[in-house]
Amino acid sequence: MVRVYTIASGKGGTGKTTVSVNLGTMLAMLGKETYLMDADIGMANIGLILGLQDAPVTLHEILAGKNNIDDGIYQGPAGLKVIPSGISLQGFQQADPDKIRDVLSEIVKRCEFLLIDAPAGISKDGVVPLAVADEVILVVNPDLSSIVDALKTKILTEVVGGHVLGTIVNRVDPSRSESISRKMEKALGVKVIGIIPEDPNVRRAAAARTPMVVKYPDSPASKAIQRIASELAGIAYKEETARVPGEGFIERFSKALFKKKSGT
């Protein structure tokens, strides 16, 4: 059964896209056929994070009717399939966001998990990802403005007929995890499905254009992602689930990163 999750946040800067990339990569590492689509056609970031900023075909071209879906699917780390959005203003102007539903209806035929990285904030472009997903996951920081904006996104999701599964609280002081979880559940009215601690390896992995769960699998933030992915996949969490047996794991993925999906 295909599961479609939209990863959303009320405001920019919460680490939503980094969470999306690492969660998608981890699901792929767990053996799940996973697609990740950047639905932020105005302020796309997935391509930048994964070194796909020069991809010849992106969601922009697909939504403009210039290319088909297969042309815009790229091989990411651990077998993750990535559909980036473009970063050009011209491409954004030509893209028709109303066609996103058609793209999604085609992608879900091919995968077990589809993660949609939604635009931050409340906009017309952001409504469709909230409405079409099986469930929405909110990425929130432990500060008042982020919580307030996440609550607005939750309300909007419910208005358009969507459902919020829960929230991932990102960049948390480890000493405050338990109290933060209680406060978030009370403030947002949804369960906390994961807490990701503040971790310097997040920035180091971003600088290397490599998902943290691949570059630093033993880091605290990576382990948090592993727990969340295992729960979504219905797999009992074990720390070793992040590891693929065999020598040269990182090297093999590094060579395979971002090659165009064969035959597309």
Coordinates of C-alpha atoms in Angstrom, one line a residue, residues 3-8 114-116 129-138 157 162-166 191 232:
R3 CA 1.7 6.0 1.7
V4 CA 1.9 9.7 0.8
Y5 CA 3.2 12.1 3.5
T6 CA 3.5 15.8 3.0
I7 CA 6.2 17.4 5.2
A8 CA 5.1 20.9 6.1
L114 CA 6.1 9.3 -1.4
L115 CA 7.3 12.3 0.6
I116 CA 6.3 15.7 -0.6
P129 CA 0.2 19.1 -1.0
L130 CA -1.7 19.4 2.2
A131 CA -4.9 18.2 0.7
V132 CA -3.7 15.2 -1.4
A133 CA -1.4 13.5 1.2
D134 CA -2.6 10.6 3.2
E135 CA -1.2 12.4 6.2
V136 CA 0.7 15.6 6.9
I137 CA 3.8 15.8 9.2
L138 CA 4.6 19.2 10.7
T157 CA -4.8 21.2 6.5
G162 CA -6.3 16.8 5.0
H163 CA -5.1 15.1 8.2
V164 CA -2.1 15.8 10.4
L165 CA -0.4 12.7 11.6
G166 CA 1.8 14.5 14.1
K191 CA 1.2 13.7 18.9
L232 CA 6.6 5.0 9.5

